[in-house]
Amino acid sequence: MLSPIEMLLPLVMLVLIFVPLIKVIQGKTSVKSAKIRLTSHICMFFGVCLGVVLFSAYKVQAAEAAAAADAMQGSIAQGLGFLAAALATGLSALGAGIAVAFAAPAAIGAFSENKENFGKAMIFVAMGEGVAIYGLLISIIMIFMKL
């Protein structure tokens, strides 16, 4: 069923095209000034056309979202499992960021003092980055084990 907005939009578009021509037909304005107004009204016409397309796309998307929400199945346990997986990934990435924030400047300082310390220093930086990878692995396991 069409909404009132969808029924009025074609009428609005026709008015936007023909309003500048009324004064030309009556002889109250010149053709040059009417061309300028007609150009602006044509721009508004295409703006309204774009609005109609976006409005229709929004209605279709809303209908699809409602259908998808009706089709959703799951339990509270599955939702909490996904929440736990997200927390495992997010908090491990936060911890890894803090670890790298402290280890990387120290590794750069040790490397700048002695070139032989590069390998030893990079091990500590890699250990901090490993924390994020472990958190990601745990969350993947949690999702695929359907906790």
PDB file of C-alpha atoms in Angstrom:
ATOM      1  CA  MET A   1       0.000   0.000   0.000  1.00  0.00           C
ATOM      2  CA  LEU A   2       1.288   3.420  -0.881  1.00  0.00           C
ATOM      3  CA  SER A   3       1.831   5.944   1.850  1.00  0.00           C
ATOM      4  CA  PRO A   4       0.501   9.511   1.450  1.00  0.00           C
ATOM      5  CA  ILE A   5       4.033  10.753   0.835  1.00  0.00           C
ATOM      6  CA  GLU A   6       4.495   8.338  -2.044  1.00  0.00           C
ATOM      7  CA  MET A   7       1.206   9.447  -3.590  1.00  0.00           C
ATOM      8  CA  LEU A   8       2.059  13.156  -3.379  1.00  0.00           C
ATOM      9  CA  LEU A   9       5.642  12.991  -4.637  1.00  0.00           C
ATOM     10  CA  PRO A  10       4.790  12.649  -8.369  1.00  0.00           C
ATOM     11  CA  LEU A  11       2.497  15.680  -8.056  1.00  0.00           C
ATOM     12  CA  VAL A  12       5.266  17.648  -6.328  1.00  0.00           C
ATOM     13  CA  MET A  13       7.692  16.708  -9.095  1.00  0.00           C
ATOM     14  CA  LEU A  14       5.302  17.911 -11.811  1.00  0.00           C
ATOM     15  CA  VAL A  15       4.736  21.203  -9.982  1.00  0.00           C
ATOM     16  CA  LEU A  16       8.495  21.731  -9.712  1.00  0.00           C
ATOM     17  CA  ILE A  17       8.832  21.422 -13.478  1.00  0.00           C
ATOM     18  CA  PHE A  18       5.842  23.505 -14.609  1.00  0.00           C
ATOM     19  CA  VAL A  19       5.686  26.388 -12.093  1.00  0.00           C
ATOM     20  CA  PRO A  20       8.424  28.475 -13.839  1.00  0.00           C
ATOM     21  CA  LEU A  21       6.651  28.088 -17.181  1.00  0.00           C
ATOM     22  CA  ILE A  22       3.356  29.585 -15.959  1.00  0.00           C
ATOM     23  CA  LYS A  23       4.751  33.134 -15.793  1.00  0.00           C
ATOM     24  CA  VAL A  24       6.351  32.748 -19.243  1.00  0.00           C
ATOM     25  CA  ILE A  25       3.030  31.655 -20.720  1.00  0.00           C
ATOM     26  CA  GLN A  26       1.278  34.607 -19.079  1.00  0.00           C
ATOM     27  CA  GLY A  27       3.982  36.933 -20.444  1.00  0.00           C
ATOM     28  CA  LYS A  28       4.995  38.278 -17.015  1.00  0.00           C
ATOM     29  CA  THR A  29       8.648  37.256 -17.271  1.00  0.00           C
ATOM     30  CA  SER A  30      11.274  36.859 -19.923  1.00  0.00           C
ATOM     31  CA  VAL A  31      12.446  33.573 -21.310  1.00  0.00           C
ATOM     32  CA  LYS A  32      15.982  34.173 -19.975  1.00  0.00           C
ATOM     33  CA  SER A  33      14.897  34.518 -16.345  1.00  0.00           C
ATOM     34  CA  ALA A  34      12.506  31.606 -16.808  1.00  0.00           C
ATOM     35  CA  LYS A  35      15.426  29.445 -17.982  1.00  0.00           C
ATOM     36  CA  ILE A  36      17.290  30.190 -14.776  1.00  0.00           C
ATOM     37  CA  ARG A  37      14.253  29.347 -12.651  1.00  0.00           C
ATOM     38  CA  LEU A  38      13.554  26.279 -14.768  1.00  0.00           C
ATOM     39  CA  THR A  39      17.124  25.082 -14.211  1.00  0.00           C
ATOM     40  CA  SER A  40      16.758  25.446 -10.455  1.00  0.00           C
ATOM     41  CA  HIS A  41      13.413  23.663 -10.541  1.00  0.00           C
ATOM     42  CA  ILE A  42      14.875  20.828 -12.615  1.00  0.00           C
ATOM     43  CA  CYS A  43      17.614  20.466  -9.991  1.00  0.00           C
ATOM     44  CA  MET A  44      14.909  20.309  -7.320  1.00  0.00           C
ATOM     45  CA  PHE A  45      13.024  17.784  -9.468  1.00  0.00           C
ATOM     46  CA  PHE A  46      15.998  15.456  -9.542  1.00  0.00           C
ATOM     47  CA  GLY A  47      16.503  16.042  -5.817  1.00  0.00           C
ATOM     48  CA  VAL A  48      12.940  14.909  -5.196  1.00  0.00           C
ATOM     49  CA  CYS A  49      13.530  11.911  -7.486  1.00  0.00           C
ATOM     50  CA  LEU A  50      16.576  11.006  -5.415  1.00  0.00           C
ATOM     51  CA  GLY A  51      14.490  11.408  -2.265  1.00  0.00           C
ATOM     52  CA  VAL A  52      11.861   9.034  -3.661  1.00  0.00           C
ATOM     53  CA  VAL A  53      14.509   6.444  -4.465  1.00  0.00           C
ATOM     54  CA  LEU A  54      16.105   6.736  -1.027  1.00  0.00           C
ATOM     55  CA  PHE A  55      12.728   6.640   0.717  1.00  0.00           C
ATOM     56  CA  SER A  56      11.720   3.527  -1.220  1.00  0.00           C
ATOM     57  CA  ALA A  57      15.067   1.874  -0.483  1.00  0.00           C
ATOM     58  CA  TYR A  58      14.626   2.697   3.202  1.00  0.00           C
ATOM     59  CA  LYS A  59      11.166   1.116   3.234  1.00  0.00           C
ATOM     60  CA  VAL A  60      12.488  -2.028   1.538  1.00  0.00           C
ATOM     61  CA  GLN A  61      15.399  -2.228   3.951  1.00  0.00           C
ATOM     62  CA  ALA A  62      13.097  -1.788   6.943  1.00  0.00           C
ATOM     63  CA  ALA A  63      10.823  -4.555   5.660  1.00  0.00           C
ATOM     64  CA  GLU A  64      13.801  -6.877   5.139  1.00  0.00           C
ATOM     65  CA  ALA A  65      15.126  -6.089   8.613  1.00  0.00           C
ATOM     66  CA  ALA A  66      11.733  -6.873  10.143  1.00  0.00           C
ATOM     67  CA  ALA A  67      11.609 -10.175   8.265  1.00  0.00           C
ATOM     68  CA  ALA A  68      15.139 -11.022   9.403  1.00  0.00           C
ATOM     69  CA  ALA A  69      14.266 -10.173  13.006  1.00  0.00           C
ATOM     70  CA  ASP A  70      11.264 -12.499  12.828  1.00  0.00           C
ATOM     71  CA  ALA A  71      13.441 -15.286  11.437  1.00  0.00           C
ATOM     72  CA  MET A  72      16.136 -14.996  14.139  1.00  0.00           C
ATOM     73  CA  GLN A  73      16.561 -17.935  16.407  1.00  0.00           C
ATOM     74  CA  GLY A  74      18.847 -18.441  19.346  1.00  0.00           C
ATOM     75  CA  SER A  75      19.079 -18.711  23.058  1.00  0.00           C
ATOM     76  CA  ILE A  76      20.439 -16.527  25.801  1.00  0.00           C
ATOM     77  CA  ALA A  77      23.379 -18.920  26.125  1.00  0.00           C
ATOM     78  CA  GLN A  78      24.405 -18.311  22.526  1.00  0.00           C
ATOM     79  CA  GLY A  79      24.159 -14.565  22.997  1.00  0.00           C
ATOM     80  CA  LEU A  80      26.275 -14.687  26.130  1.00  0.00           C
ATOM     81  CA  GLY A  81      28.789 -16.909  24.314  1.00  0.00           C
ATOM     82  CA  PHE A  82      29.159 -14.309  21.568  1.00  0.00           C
ATOM     83  CA  LEU A  83      29.503 -11.590  24.187  1.00  0.00           C
ATOM     84  CA  ALA A  84      32.230 -13.596  25.933  1.00  0.00           C
ATOM     85  CA  ALA A  85      34.061 -14.087  22.629  1.00  0.00           C
ATOM     86  CA  ALA A  86      33.912 -10.361  21.947  1.00  0.00           C
ATOM     87  CA  LEU A  87      35.219  -9.586  25.412  1.00  0.00           C
ATOM     88  CA  ALA A  88      38.052 -12.115  25.016  1.00  0.00           C
ATOM     89  CA  THR A  89      39.178 -10.492  21.771  1.00  0.00           C
ATOM     90  CA  GLY A  90      38.697  -6.897  22.882  1.00  0.00           C
ATOM     91  CA  LEU A  91      40.368  -7.169  26.273  1.00  0.00           C
ATOM     92  CA  SER A  92      43.282  -9.203  24.958  1.00  0.00           C
ATOM     93  CA  ALA A  93      43.841  -6.613  22.214  1.00  0.00           C
ATOM     94  CA  LEU A  94      43.736  -3.867  24.843  1.00  0.00           C
ATOM     95  CA  GLY A  95      46.295  -5.733  26.965  1.00  0.00           C
ATOM     96  CA  ALA A  96      48.495  -6.340  23.939  1.00  0.00           C
ATOM     97  CA  GLY A  97      48.381  -2.660  23.070  1.00  0.00           C
ATOM     98  CA  ILE A  98      49.490  -1.710  26.559  1.00  0.00           C
ATOM     99  CA  ALA A  99      52.275  -4.320  26.473  1.00  0.00           C
ATOM    100  CA  VAL A 100      53.582  -3.125  23.114  1.00  0.00           C
ATOM    101  CA  ALA A 101      53.318   0.502  24.234  1.00  0.00           C
ATOM    102  CA  PHE A 102      55.808  -0.216  27.031  1.00  0.00           C
ATOM    103  CA  ALA A 103      57.996  -2.831  25.296  1.00  0.00           C
ATOM    104  CA  ALA A 104      58.547  -1.136  21.922  1.00  0.00           C
ATOM    105  CA  PRO A 105      60.193   2.083  23.214  1.00  0.00           C
ATOM    106  CA  ALA A 106      62.405   0.032  25.505  1.00  0.00           C
ATOM    107  CA  ALA A 107      63.362  -2.210  22.594  1.00  0.00           C
ATOM    108  CA  ILE A 108      64.197   0.803  20.423  1.00  0.00           C
ATOM    109  CA  GLY A 109      66.327   2.256  23.220  1.00  0.00           C
ATOM    110  CA  ALA A 110      68.184  -1.040  23.723  1.00  0.00           C
ATOM    111  CA  PHE A 111      68.734  -1.367  19.975  1.00  0.00           C
ATOM    112  CA  SER A 112      70.065   2.173  19.685  1.00  0.00           C
ATOM    113  CA  GLU A 113      72.637   1.509  22.433  1.00  0.00           C
ATOM    114  CA  ASN A 114      73.824  -1.840  21.111  1.00  0.00           C
ATOM    115  CA  LYS A 115      73.045  -3.292  17.670  1.00  0.00           C
ATOM    116  CA  GLU A 116      73.325  -6.862  19.004  1.00  0.00           C
ATOM    117  CA  ASN A 117      70.251  -6.405  21.226  1.00  0.00           C
ATOM    118  CA  PHE A 118      67.825  -6.316  18.295  1.00  0.00           C
ATOM    119  CA  GLY A 119      66.782  -9.983  18.454  1.00  0.00           C
ATOM    120  CA  LYS A 120      66.414 -10.004  22.219  1.00  0.00           C
ATOM    121  CA  ALA A 121      64.383  -6.793  22.191  1.00  0.00           C
ATOM    122  CA  MET A 122      62.034  -7.947  19.434  1.00  0.00           C
ATOM    123  CA  ILE A 123      61.178 -11.092  21.394  1.00  0.00           C
ATOM    124  CA  PHE A 124      59.624  -8.971  24.133  1.00  0.00           C
ATOM    125  CA  VAL A 125      57.626  -6.928  21.622  1.00  0.00           C
ATOM    126  CA  ALA A 126      56.406 -10.117  19.913  1.00  0.00           C
ATOM    127  CA  MET A 127      55.364 -11.574  23.270  1.00  0.00           C
ATOM    128  CA  GLY A 128      53.112  -8.559  23.814  1.00  0.00           C
ATOM    129  CA  GLU A 129      51.568  -8.976  20.366  1.00  0.00           C
ATOM    130  CA  GLY A 130      51.042 -12.678  21.026  1.00  0.00           C
ATOM    131  CA  VAL A 131      48.558 -11.851  23.768  1.00  0.00           C
ATOM    132  CA  ALA A 132      46.145 -10.435  21.163  1.00  0.00           C
ATOM    133  CA  ILE A 133      46.541 -13.513  18.986  1.00  0.00           C
ATOM    134  CA  TYR A 134      45.796 -15.800  21.932  1.00  0.00           C
ATOM    135  CA  GLY A 135      42.655 -13.827  22.745  1.00  0.00           C
ATOM    136  CA  LEU A 136      41.534 -14.071  19.119  1.00  0.00           C
ATOM    137  CA  LEU A 137      42.120 -17.827  19.095  1.00  0.00           C
ATOM    138  CA  ILE A 138      40.143 -18.279  22.292  1.00  0.00           C
ATOM    139  CA  SER A 139      37.232 -16.283  20.873  1.00  0.00           C
ATOM    140  CA  ILE A 140      37.265 -18.318  17.650  1.00  0.00           C
ATOM    141  CA  ILE A 141      37.203 -21.518  19.686  1.00  0.00           C
ATOM    142  CA  MET A 142      34.320 -20.159  21.778  1.00  0.00           C
ATOM    143  CA  ILE A 143      32.287 -19.274  18.686  1.00  0.00           C
ATOM    144  CA  PHE A 144      32.837 -22.584  16.897  1.00  0.00           C
ATOM    145  CA  MET A 145      32.254 -24.667  20.024  1.00  0.00           C
ATOM    146  CA  LYS A 146      28.921 -22.796  20.377  1.00  0.00           C
ATOM    147  CA  LEU A 147      29.250 -21.951  24.019  1.00  0.00           C
TER     148      LEU A 147
END
